[in-house]
Coordinates of C-alpha atoms in Angstrom, one line a residue:
M1 CA 0.0 -0.2 0.1
R2 CA 2.8 2.2 1.0
K3 CA 5.9 1.8 -0.9
A4 CA 9.6 2.6 0.6
F5 CA 11.3 5.5 -0.9
I6 CA 14.9 5.3 -1.9
L7 CA 16.6 8.1 -3.5
T8 CA 20.1 7.5 -5.3
L9 CA 22.2 10.4 -6.8
L10 CA 23.7 9.0 -10.0
V11 CA 26.1 11.7 -10.5
L12 CA 27.7 13.8 -8.2
M13 CA 29.5 17.1 -8.9
T14 CA 30.8 18.7 -5.4
A15 CA 29.9 17.9 -2.1
A16 CA 28.1 21.1 -1.5
I17 CA 25.8 20.8 -4.7
A18 CA 25.1 17.1 -4.2
A19 CA 23.9 17.7 -0.7
C20 CA 21.8 20.4 -2.1
G21 CA 20.6 18.5 -4.9
N22 CA 19.8 15.6 -2.5
K23 CA 17.8 17.6 -0.2
E24 CA 15.8 19.4 -3.1
D25 CA 15.1 15.9 -5.1
S26 CA 14.5 14.1 -2.0
Q27 CA 11.9 16.7 -0.8
A28 CA 10.4 16.7 -4.6
S29 CA 9.8 13.0 -4.7
G30 CA 8.9 12.7 -0.8
Q31 CA 5.8 15.3 -2.0
K32 CA 5.0 13.1 -5.1
E33 CA 5.2 9.8 -3.1
D34 CA 2.6 11.4 -0.7
S35 CA 0.2 13.3 -3.2
S36 CA 0.3 9.9 -5.2
H37 CA -0.8 7.7 -2.3
W38 CA -3.2 10.6 -0.5
K39 CA -4.7 10.6 -4.3
E40 CA -5.1 6.9 -4.4
I41 CA -6.7 6.8 -1.2
K42 CA -9.1 9.6 -2.2
D43 CA -9.7 7.9 -5.4
K44 CA -10.8 4.3 -3.7
G45 CA -12.7 6.9 -1.3
E46 CA -11.9 4.5 1.9
L47 CA -9.2 5.2 4.6
V48 CA -7.8 2.2 6.6
V49 CA -7.0 3.3 10.0
G50 CA -5.1 1.3 12.7
T51 CA -6.7 1.1 16.3
S52 CA -6.5 -1.7 19.2
G53 CA -10.4 -1.9 19.9
T54 CA -9.2 -2.6 23.7
L55 CA -8.2 0.5 25.1
F56 CA -11.0 2.2 27.1
P57 CA -12.3 4.7 26.6
A58 CA -10.2 5.5 23.4
S59 CA -10.6 2.4 21.5
Y60 CA -13.2 -0.3 22.7
Y61 CA -16.2 -2.5 22.0
P62 CA -19.0 -1.7 24.7
E63 CA -20.1 -4.8 26.8
G64 CA -22.6 -7.1 24.3
G65 CA -21.9 -4.4 21.4
E66 CA -20.3 -5.2 18.1
Q67 CA -19.8 -1.6 17.3
L68 CA -16.2 -0.2 18.1
T69 CA -16.5 3.3 19.8
G70 CA -14.5 5.4 22.1
Y71 CA -13.0 9.1 22.0
D72 CA -10.7 8.3 19.6
V73 CA -12.5 6.2 17.4
E74 CA -15.5 8.8 16.9
V75 CA -13.1 11.4 16.2
M76 CA -11.9 9.4 13.7
R77 CA -15.1 8.9 12.1
E78 CA -16.1 12.3 12.4
A79 CA -12.7 13.3 10.4
A80 CA -13.1 10.7 8.0
K81 CA -16.6 12.4 7.3
R82 CA -15.2 15.7 7.0
L83 CA -12.6 14.1 4.4
N84 CA -15.6 12.5 2.2
L85 CA -13.8 9.0 3.2
D86 CA -15.5 5.6 4.2
L87 CA -13.7 4.5 7.6
K88 CA -12.4 1.1 7.9
F89 CA -10.6 0.0 10.9
Q90 CA -8.0 -2.8 11.7
E91 CA -7.0 -4.0 15.0
Y92 CA -3.9 -4.7 16.2
G93 CA -1.8 -5.0 19.5
I94 CA -0.5 -2.0 20.9
D95 CA 3.0 -3.0 20.0
G96 CA 1.9 -3.8 16.6
L97 CA 0.2 -0.6 15.5
L98 CA 3.0 1.6 14.2
S99 CA 4.5 -1.8 12.4
A100 CA 1.2 -1.9 10.6
M101 CA 1.8 1.6 9.8
K102 CA 5.3 1.0 8.4
S103 CA 4.4 -2.0 6.4
G104 CA 1.4 -0.4 4.8
R105 CA -1.2 -2.4 5.9
V106 CA -2.8 0.8 7.4
D107 CA -2.9 4.5 6.2
M108 CA -3.2 6.1 9.7
V109 CA -3.2 5.0 13.2
I110 CA -5.0 6.2 16.0
N111 CA -5.0 5.0 19.5
D112 CA -4.5 7.4 22.4
M113 CA -0.8 7.7 20.3
E114 CA 1.7 10.3 22.2
I115 CA 3.5 12.8 20.1
T116 CA 7.2 12.2 21.1
E117 CA 10.5 13.0 19.5
D118 CA 11.9 9.4 18.7
R119 CA 8.4 8.8 17.1
K120 CA 8.4 12.0 15.3
N121 CA 11.9 10.9 13.4
E122 CA 9.7 7.9 11.8
F123 CA 6.2 9.3 11.6
T124 CA 4.5 12.4 11.1
F125 CA 1.5 13.5 13.6
S126 CA -1.5 15.3 13.0
T127 CA -2.1 18.2 15.5
P128 CA -3.1 17.4 18.8
Y129 CA -6.9 16.3 19.2
K130 CA -6.3 15.4 23.1
Y131 CA -4.2 16.5 25.8
S132 CA -3.5 14.9 29.2
Y133 CA -0.7 13.8 31.6
S134 CA 0.3 10.6 33.0
T135 CA -1.0 8.9 36.4
M136 CA -0.5 5.4 38.1
I137 CA -2.6 2.8 39.2
V138 CA -1.6 0.9 42.3
R139 CA -3.3 -1.4 44.8
Q140 CA -5.8 0.0 47.2
S141 CA -4.4 -1.7 50.0
D142 CA -0.8 0.0 50.4
L143 CA -0.4 2.0 47.1
S144 CA 1.9 -0.8 46.1
G145 CA 4.4 0.7 48.4
I146 CA 5.1 3.7 46.3
K147 CA 5.1 7.2 47.5
T148 CA 7.1 8.7 44.7
L149 CA 8.4 7.9 41.5
E150 CA 11.6 7.1 42.8
D151 CA 10.2 3.9 44.6
L152 CA 9.5 2.3 41.4
K153 CA 13.1 0.7 41.5
G154 CA 12.5 -3.1 41.8
K155 CA 8.8 -3.3 41.2
T156 CA 7.0 -4.6 38.3
H157 CA 5.2 -2.4 35.6
G158 CA 2.1 -3.8 33.6
G159 CA 2.0 -2.4 29.9
G160 CA 3.3 -2.7 26.3
A161 CA 7.0 -3.1 25.7
T162 CA 7.3 0.0 23.1
T163 CA 5.0 2.6 25.2
V164 CA 6.3 5.8 26.5
F165 CA 4.9 4.5 29.8
S166 CA 6.8 1.4 30.1
K167 CA 9.9 3.8 29.3
I168 CA 9.0 6.0 32.2
A169 CA 8.7 3.0 34.4
E170 CA 11.9 1.5 33.3
H171 CA 13.6 5.0 33.7
F172 CA 13.1 5.0 37.4
G173 CA 14.3 1.3 37.8
A174 CA 11.0 -0.8 37.3
K175 CA 10.8 -3.7 35.1
T176 CA 7.9 -4.1 32.7
K177 CA 5.8 -7.1 32.4
T178 CA 4.5 -7.1 28.6
Y179 CA 0.9 -8.5 27.4
G180 CA -0.7 -8.9 24.0
N181 CA -4.1 -7.2 22.8
V182 CA -5.8 -8.1 26.3
T183 CA -8.4 -5.9 27.7
N184 CA -8.0 -3.3 30.6
D185 CA -9.2 -6.0 33.2
V186 CA -6.4 -8.0 32.9
Y187 CA -4.3 -5.6 33.4
L188 CA -6.2 -4.4 36.5
R189 CA -6.6 -7.5 38.1
D190 CA -2.9 -8.4 37.8
V191 CA -2.1 -5.2 40.0
E192 CA -4.8 -6.4 42.6
N193 CA -3.6 -10.3 42.9
G194 CA 0.6 -8.8 43.0
R195 CA 1.5 -10.1 39.7
T196 CA 2.7 -6.7 38.9
D197 CA 2.7 -3.7 41.2
F198 CA 1.9 -0.7 38.8
I199 CA 0.2 0.6 35.8
I200 CA 1.5 3.7 34.1
N201 CA -1.0 5.4 31.4
D202 CA -2.9 8.3 30.7
Y203 CA -5.2 10.0 33.3
Y204 CA -8.2 10.1 31.5
L205 CA -8.2 6.4 30.3
Q206 CA -7.2 5.2 33.4
S207 CA -9.9 7.1 35.3
L208 CA -12.5 5.7 33.2
A209 CA -11.3 2.2 33.6
L210 CA -11.6 2.3 37.2
K211 CA -14.9 3.5 37.1
A212 CA -15.9 0.9 34.7
M213 CA -14.2 -2.1 37.1
P214 CA -15.0 -0.7 40.8
E215 CA -14.9 -4.4 41.8
I216 CA -11.3 -4.5 41.5
K217 CA -9.5 -2.9 44.2
V218 CA -7.2 -0.8 42.6
Q219 CA -6.7 3.2 42.5
L220 CA -5.1 6.2 40.8
H221 CA -2.2 6.9 43.1
P222 CA -3.6 10.2 44.9
D223 CA -0.2 12.1 44.7
L224 CA 1.6 11.5 41.2
Q225 CA 0.8 13.5 38.2
F226 CA 3.4 13.7 35.6
H227 CA 4.7 13.7 31.9
Q228 CA 2.2 16.1 30.3
T229 CA 1.3 14.6 26.9
E230 CA -0.6 15.3 23.6
S231 CA -2.3 12.6 21.6
A232 CA -2.4 12.6 17.8
I233 CA -3.4 10.7 14.5
V234 CA -0.1 9.0 13.3
M235 CA 0.5 9.1 9.5
P236 CA 3.5 8.0 7.5
K237 CA 6.6 10.0 7.4
E238 CA 6.3 11.5 4.3
A239 CA 2.7 12.5 4.7
G240 CA 2.6 16.3 3.1
Q241 CA -0.8 16.8 1.9
M242 CA -2.4 14.2 3.6
K243 CA -1.4 15.7 7.2
K244 CA -2.5 19.3 5.7
D245 CA -6.2 17.7 5.1
V246 CA -6.3 16.0 8.6
D247 CA -4.9 19.0 10.4
A248 CA -7.6 21.1 8.8
V249 CA -10.5 18.6 9.9
I250 CA -9.4 18.5 13.4
K251 CA -9.1 22.5 13.6
E252 CA -12.8 22.7 12.3
M253 CA -14.0 20.0 14.9
R254 CA -12.0 22.2 17.6
E255 CA -13.3 25.1 16.5
D256 CA -17.0 24.1 16.2
G257 CA -17.0 22.1 19.5
T258 CA -17.0 18.5 18.0
L259 CA -13.8 17.7 19.8
T260 CA -15.4 19.0 22.9
R261 CA -18.8 17.2 22.5
I262 CA -17.0 13.8 22.1
S263 CA -14.5 14.1 24.8
K264 CA -17.5 14.9 27.4
K265 CA -19.4 11.6 26.4
F266 CA -16.7 9.4 26.9
F267 CA -14.6 11.1 29.5
G268 CA -17.5 11.5 32.1
G269 CA -17.9 15.3 31.2
K270 CA -14.2 16.3 30.8
D271 CA -12.9 18.0 28.1
A272 CA -9.8 16.3 27.2
S273 CA -9.4 18.5 23.9
K274 CA -8.0 21.2 25.9
K275 CA -4.5 21.5 27.9
P276 CA -4.8 20.4 31.5
E277 CA -4.4 23.2 34.0
Q278 CA -3.0 21.1 36.9
D279 CA 1.0 21.3 37.7
I280 CA 2.1 18.3 36.3
R281 CA 6.1 17.2 37.2
E282 CA 8.3 17.1 34.2
I283 CA 10.6 14.1 34.1
K284 CA 14.1 15.1 33.4
G285 CA 16.8 12.8 31.9
L286 CA 14.4 10.6 30.1
D287 CA 14.6 11.4 26.0
L288 CA 11.4 10.4 24.8

Protein backbone atom coordinates (compact mmCIF):
# COMPACT_ATOMS: atom_id res chain seq x y z
CA MET A 1 0.00 0.00 0.00
CA ARG A 2 2.75 2.39 0.95
CA LYS A 3 5.92 2.00 -1.10
CA ALA A 4 9.33 2.49 0.45
CA PHE A 5 11.20 5.49 -0.95
CA ILE A 6 14.93 5.40 -1.73
CA LEU A 7 16.72 8.19 -3.57
CA THR A 8 20.07 7.48 -5.29
CA LEU A 9 22.27 10.20 -6.75
CA LEU A 10 23.70 9.01 -10.05
CA VAL A 11 26.15 11.82 -10.60
CA LEU A 12 28.07 13.71 -7.94
CA MET A 13 29.34 17.20 -8.82
CA THR A 14 30.74 18.76 -5.69
CA ALA A 15 29.95 17.91 -2.09
CA ALA A 16 27.99 21.11 -1.59
CA ILE A 17 26.02 20.77 -4.82
CA ALA A 18 25.31 17.10 -4.16
CA ALA A 19 24.06 17.79 -0.66
CA CYS A 20 21.81 20.58 -1.89
CA GLY A 21 20.54 18.53 -4.81
CA ASN A 22 19.89 15.52 -2.60
CA LYS A 23 17.76 17.57 -0.25
CA GLU A 24 15.75 19.20 -3.03
CA ASP A 25 15.24 15.95 -4.98
CA SER A 26 14.30 14.08 -1.80
CA GLN A 27 11.72 16.69 -0.89
CA ALA A 28 10.23 16.72 -4.38
CA SER A 29 10.08 12.92 -4.59
CA GLY A 30 8.66 12.64 -1.07
CA GLN A 31 5.94 15.12 -1.97
CA LYS A 32 5.15 13.12 -5.09
CA GLU A 33 5.00 9.89 -3.08
CA ASP A 34 2.62 11.41 -0.55
CA SER A 35 0.49 13.10 -3.18
CA SER A 36 0.19 9.88 -5.17
CA HIS A 37 -0.78 7.74 -2.16
CA TRP A 38 -3.21 10.27 -0.74
CA LYS A 39 -4.81 10.59 -4.19
CA GLU A 40 -5.15 6.80 -4.34
CA ILE A 41 -6.93 6.81 -0.98
CA LYS A 42 -9.30 9.60 -2.06
CA ASP A 43 -9.96 8.01 -5.45
CA LYS A 44 -10.76 4.71 -3.74
CA GLY A 45 -12.86 6.56 -1.20
CA GLU A 46 -11.72 4.45 1.75
CA LEU A 47 -9.35 5.20 4.62
CA VAL A 48 -7.87 2.26 6.58
CA VAL A 49 -6.95 3.15 10.16
CA GLY A 50 -5.21 0.99 12.76
CA THR A 51 -6.46 0.91 16.36
CA SER A 52 -6.44 -1.62 19.22
CA GLY A 53 -10.13 -1.99 20.03
CA THR A 54 -9.19 -2.83 23.63
CA LEU A 55 -8.25 0.57 25.08
CA PHE A 56 -11.19 1.91 27.10
CA PRO A 57 -12.46 4.60 26.60
CA ALA A 58 -10.38 5.49 23.53
CA SER A 59 -10.97 2.43 21.33
CA TYR A 60 -13.15 -0.42 22.58
CA TYR A 61 -16.29 -2.53 22.20
CA PRO A 62 -19.01 -1.75 24.75
CA GLU A 63 -20.27 -4.70 26.75
CA GLY A 64 -22.65 -6.71 24.63
CA GLY A 65 -21.98 -4.56 21.57
CA GLU A 66 -20.36 -5.29 18.23
CA GLN A 67 -19.75 -1.69 17.16
CA LEU A 68 -16.26 -0.29 17.85
CA THR A 69 -16.44 3.05 19.64
CA GLY A 70 -14.49 5.35 21.98
CA TYR A 71 -13.14 8.88 21.95
CA ASP A 72 -10.41 8.20 19.41
CA VAL A 73 -12.69 6.07 17.25
CA GLU A 74 -15.43 8.71 17.09
CA VAL A 75 -12.91 11.51 16.43
CA MET A 76 -11.58 9.45 13.53
CA ARG A 77 -15.09 8.73 12.23
CA GLU A 78 -15.93 12.42 12.20
CA ALA A 79 -12.62 13.31 10.56
CA ALA A 80 -13.14 10.71 7.82
CA LYS A 81 -16.67 11.99 7.23
CA ARG A 82 -15.36 15.53 6.74
CA LEU A 83 -12.70 14.18 4.40
CA ASN A 84 -15.49 12.48 2.39
CA LEU A 85 -13.94 9.05 2.95
CA ASP A 86 -15.39 5.75 4.10
CA LEU A 87 -13.58 4.48 7.16
CA LYS A 88 -12.34 0.97 7.86
CA PHE A 89 -10.66 0.06 11.16
CA GLN A 90 -8.11 -2.73 11.48
CA GLU A 91 -7.25 -3.91 14.98
CA TYR A 92 -3.75 -4.66 16.23
CA GLY A 93 -2.08 -4.98 19.62
CA ILE A 94 -0.60 -1.75 20.92
CA ASP A 95 2.94 -2.87 20.06
CA GLY A 96 1.88 -3.78 16.52
CA LEU A 97 0.14 -0.60 15.43
CA LEU A 98 3.16 1.35 14.23
CA SER A 99 4.55 -1.74 12.53
CA ALA A 100 1.29 -1.99 10.62
CA MET A 101 1.83 1.61 9.54
CA LYS A 102 5.38 0.91 8.37
CA SER A 103 4.32 -2.13 6.36
CA GLY A 104 1.49 -0.25 4.65
CA ARG A 105 -1.28 -2.40 6.11
CA VAL A 106 -2.98 0.76 7.41
CA ASP A 107 -2.99 4.35 6.18
CA MET A 108 -3.07 5.96 9.64
CA VAL A 109 -3.09 4.98 13.33
CA ILE A 110 -5.25 6.36 16.13
CA ASN A 111 -4.99 4.85 19.62
CA ASP A 112 -4.20 7.57 22.15
CA MET A 113 -0.78 7.70 20.52
CA GLU A 114 1.48 10.24 22.21
CA ILE A 115 3.64 12.60 20.18
CA THR A 116 7.30 12.00 21.06
CA GLU A 117 10.59 13.06 19.50
CA ASP A 118 11.53 9.43 18.79
CA ARG A 119 8.28 8.80 16.96
CA LYS A 120 8.55 12.05 15.05
CA ASN A 121 11.77 10.72 13.53
CA GLU A 122 9.79 7.91 11.89
CA PHE A 123 6.25 9.22 11.49
CA THR A 124 4.20 12.35 10.93
CA PHE A 125 1.61 13.44 13.50
CA SER A 126 -1.54 15.44 13.06
CA THR A 127 -2.29 18.42 15.24
CA PRO A 128 -3.24 17.07 18.70
CA TYR A 129 -6.85 16.11 19.37
CA LYS A 130 -6.23 15.29 23.05
CA TYR A 131 -4.15 16.76 25.88
CA SER A 132 -3.49 14.93 29.12
CA TYR A 133 -0.84 13.69 31.54
CA SER A 134 0.26 10.41 33.06
CA THR A 135 -0.93 8.85 36.29
CA MET A 136 -0.43 5.50 37.99
CA ILE A 137 -2.76 2.70 39.06
CA VAL A 138 -1.71 0.97 42.31
CA ARG A 139 -3.24 -1.40 44.86
CA GLN A 140 -5.78 0.10 47.22
CA SER A 141 -4.36 -1.65 50.27
CA ASP A 142 -0.91 -0.05 50.33
CA LEU A 143 -0.52 2.03 47.14
CA SER A 144 1.83 -0.80 46.09
CA GLY A 145 4.47 0.63 48.42
CA ILE A 146 4.94 3.66 46.16
CA LYS A 147 5.14 7.21 47.52
CA THR A 148 7.23 8.84 44.80
CA LEU A 149 8.37 7.95 41.29
CA GLU A 150 11.75 7.07 42.76
CA ASP A 151 10.05 4.19 44.65
CA LEU A 152 9.43 2.39 41.33
CA LYS A 153 12.92 0.85 41.46
CA GLY A 154 12.70 -2.92 41.64
CA LYS A 155 8.92 -3.03 41.11
CA THR A 156 6.97 -4.51 38.19
CA HIS A 157 5.05 -2.40 35.72
CA GLY A 158 2.26 -3.77 33.52
CA GLY A 159 2.27 -2.41 29.97
CA GLY A 160 3.26 -2.65 26.34
CA ALA A 161 6.94 -3.07 25.54
CA THR A 162 7.16 -0.09 23.19
CA THR A 163 5.02 2.45 25.05
CA VAL A 164 6.17 5.74 26.53
CA PHE A 165 4.73 4.57 29.86
CA SER A 166 7.06 1.57 29.98
CA LYS A 167 9.99 3.83 29.19
CA ILE A 168 9.05 6.02 32.15
CA ALA A 169 8.74 3.01 34.46
CA GLU A 170 12.08 1.60 33.35
CA HIS A 171 13.72 5.02 33.68
CA PHE A 172 12.97 4.82 37.40
CA GLY A 173 14.27 1.25 37.72
CA ALA A 174 11.13 -0.85 37.27
CA LYS A 175 10.80 -3.84 34.98
CA THR A 176 7.86 -4.23 32.59
CA LYS A 177 5.59 -7.26 32.27
CA THR A 178 4.30 -7.12 28.68
CA TYR A 179 0.95 -8.24 27.31
CA GLY A 180 -0.64 -9.00 23.97
CA ASN A 181 -3.84 -7.29 22.84
CA VAL A 182 -5.68 -7.86 26.14
CA THR A 183 -8.47 -5.84 27.72
CA ASN A 184 -8.07 -3.44 30.64
CA ASP A 185 -9.35 -5.82 33.30
CA VAL A 186 -6.36 -8.14 32.75
CA TYR A 187 -3.96 -5.31 33.55
CA LEU A 188 -5.97 -4.21 36.59
CA ARG A 189 -6.37 -7.67 38.09
CA ASP A 190 -2.64 -8.31 37.83
CA VAL A 191 -2.01 -5.24 40.00
CA GLU A 192 -4.71 -6.34 42.44
CA ASN A 193 -3.28 -9.86 42.85
CA GLY A 194 0.36 -8.75 42.96
CA ARG A 195 1.59 -10.10 39.63
CA THR A 196 2.47 -6.49 38.87
CA ASP A 197 2.74 -3.47 41.14
CA PHE A 198 1.53 -0.56 39.05
CA ILE A 199 0.37 0.64 35.65
CA ILE A 200 1.42 3.99 34.20
CA ASN A 201 -0.97 5.34 31.62
CA ASP A 202 -3.07 8.31 30.59
CA TYR A 203 -5.11 10.04 33.33
CA TYR A 204 -8.39 10.05 31.43
CA LEU A 205 -8.10 6.45 30.27
CA GLN A 206 -7.20 5.16 33.72
CA SER A 207 -9.94 7.17 35.45
CA LEU A 208 -12.63 5.75 33.21
CA ALA A 209 -11.25 2.21 33.34
CA LEU A 210 -11.41 2.26 37.14
CA LYS A 211 -14.94 3.65 37.07
CA ALA A 212 -16.01 0.85 34.74
CA MET A 213 -14.53 -1.89 36.99
CA PRO A 214 -15.03 -0.78 40.61
CA GLU A 215 -14.92 -4.37 41.88
CA ILE A 216 -11.16 -4.56 41.24
CA LYS A 217 -9.28 -3.28 44.31
CA VAL A 218 -6.98 -0.77 42.66
CA GLN A 219 -6.93 3.03 42.46
CA LEU A 220 -5.15 6.03 41.00
CA HIS A 221 -2.17 7.12 43.07
CA PRO A 222 -3.40 10.26 44.89
CA ASP A 223 -0.11 12.19 44.72
CA LEU A 224 1.54 11.38 41.40
CA GLN A 225 0.74 13.37 38.25
CA PHE A 226 3.55 13.62 35.71
CA HIS A 227 4.58 13.79 32.06
CA GLN A 228 2.14 16.07 30.24
CA THR A 229 1.11 14.55 26.90
CA GLU A 230 -0.39 15.33 23.50
CA SER A 231 -2.11 12.62 21.45
CA ALA A 232 -2.52 12.76 17.68
CA ILE A 233 -3.30 10.73 14.57
CA VAL A 234 -0.16 9.01 13.25
CA MET A 235 0.64 9.10 9.53
CA PRO A 236 3.57 7.94 7.37
CA LYS A 237 6.72 10.05 7.60
CA GLU A 238 6.37 11.52 4.10
CA ALA A 239 2.75 12.61 4.65
CA GLY A 240 2.44 16.15 3.35
CA GLN A 241 -0.94 16.90 1.82
CA MET A 242 -2.45 14.11 3.91
CA LYS A 243 -1.37 15.91 7.09
CA LYS A 244 -2.63 19.27 5.81
CA ASP A 245 -6.06 17.85 5.08
CA VAL A 246 -6.31 15.96 8.39
CA ASP A 247 -5.11 19.01 10.37
CA ALA A 248 -7.72 21.15 8.65
CA VAL A 249 -10.63 18.95 9.73
CA ILE A 250 -9.31 18.61 13.30
CA LYS A 251 -9.10 22.41 13.46
CA GLU A 252 -12.71 22.61 12.29
CA MET A 253 -13.76 20.06 14.89
CA ARG A 254 -12.02 22.01 17.63
CA GLU A 255 -13.49 25.36 16.59
CA ASP A 256 -17.06 24.13 16.18
CA GLY A 257 -17.04 22.27 19.51
CA THR A 258 -17.11 18.74 18.09
CA LEU A 259 -13.96 17.61 19.93
CA THR A 260 -15.35 18.95 23.21
CA ARG A 261 -18.69 17.21 22.66
CA ILE A 262 -17.11 13.84 21.87
CA SER A 263 -14.67 14.15 24.77
CA LYS A 264 -17.38 14.89 27.33
CA LYS A 265 -19.32 11.85 26.12
CA PHE A 266 -16.44 9.46 26.76
CA PHE A 267 -14.55 11.14 29.61
CA GLY A 268 -17.32 11.70 32.13
CA GLY A 269 -18.04 15.29 31.16
CA LYS A 270 -14.37 16.30 31.02
CA ASP A 271 -12.84 18.08 28.04
CA ALA A 272 -9.66 16.29 27.03
CA SER A 273 -9.34 18.42 23.91
CA LYS A 274 -7.96 21.28 26.04
CA LYS A 275 -4.63 21.45 27.87
CA PRO A 276 -4.79 20.54 31.60
CA GLU A 277 -4.36 23.27 34.19
CA GLN A 278 -2.76 21.08 36.89
CA ASP A 279 0.85 21.36 37.98
CA ILE A 280 2.35 18.33 36.24
CA ARG A 281 5.81 17.01 37.13
CA GLU A 282 8.25 17.01 34.22
CA ILE A 283 10.49 13.95 34.06
CA LYS A 284 14.07 15.08 33.55
CA GLY A 285 16.81 12.99 31.99
CA LEU A 286 14.45 10.86 29.90
CA ASP A 287 14.59 11.32 26.14
CA LEU A 288 11.22 10.37 24.69
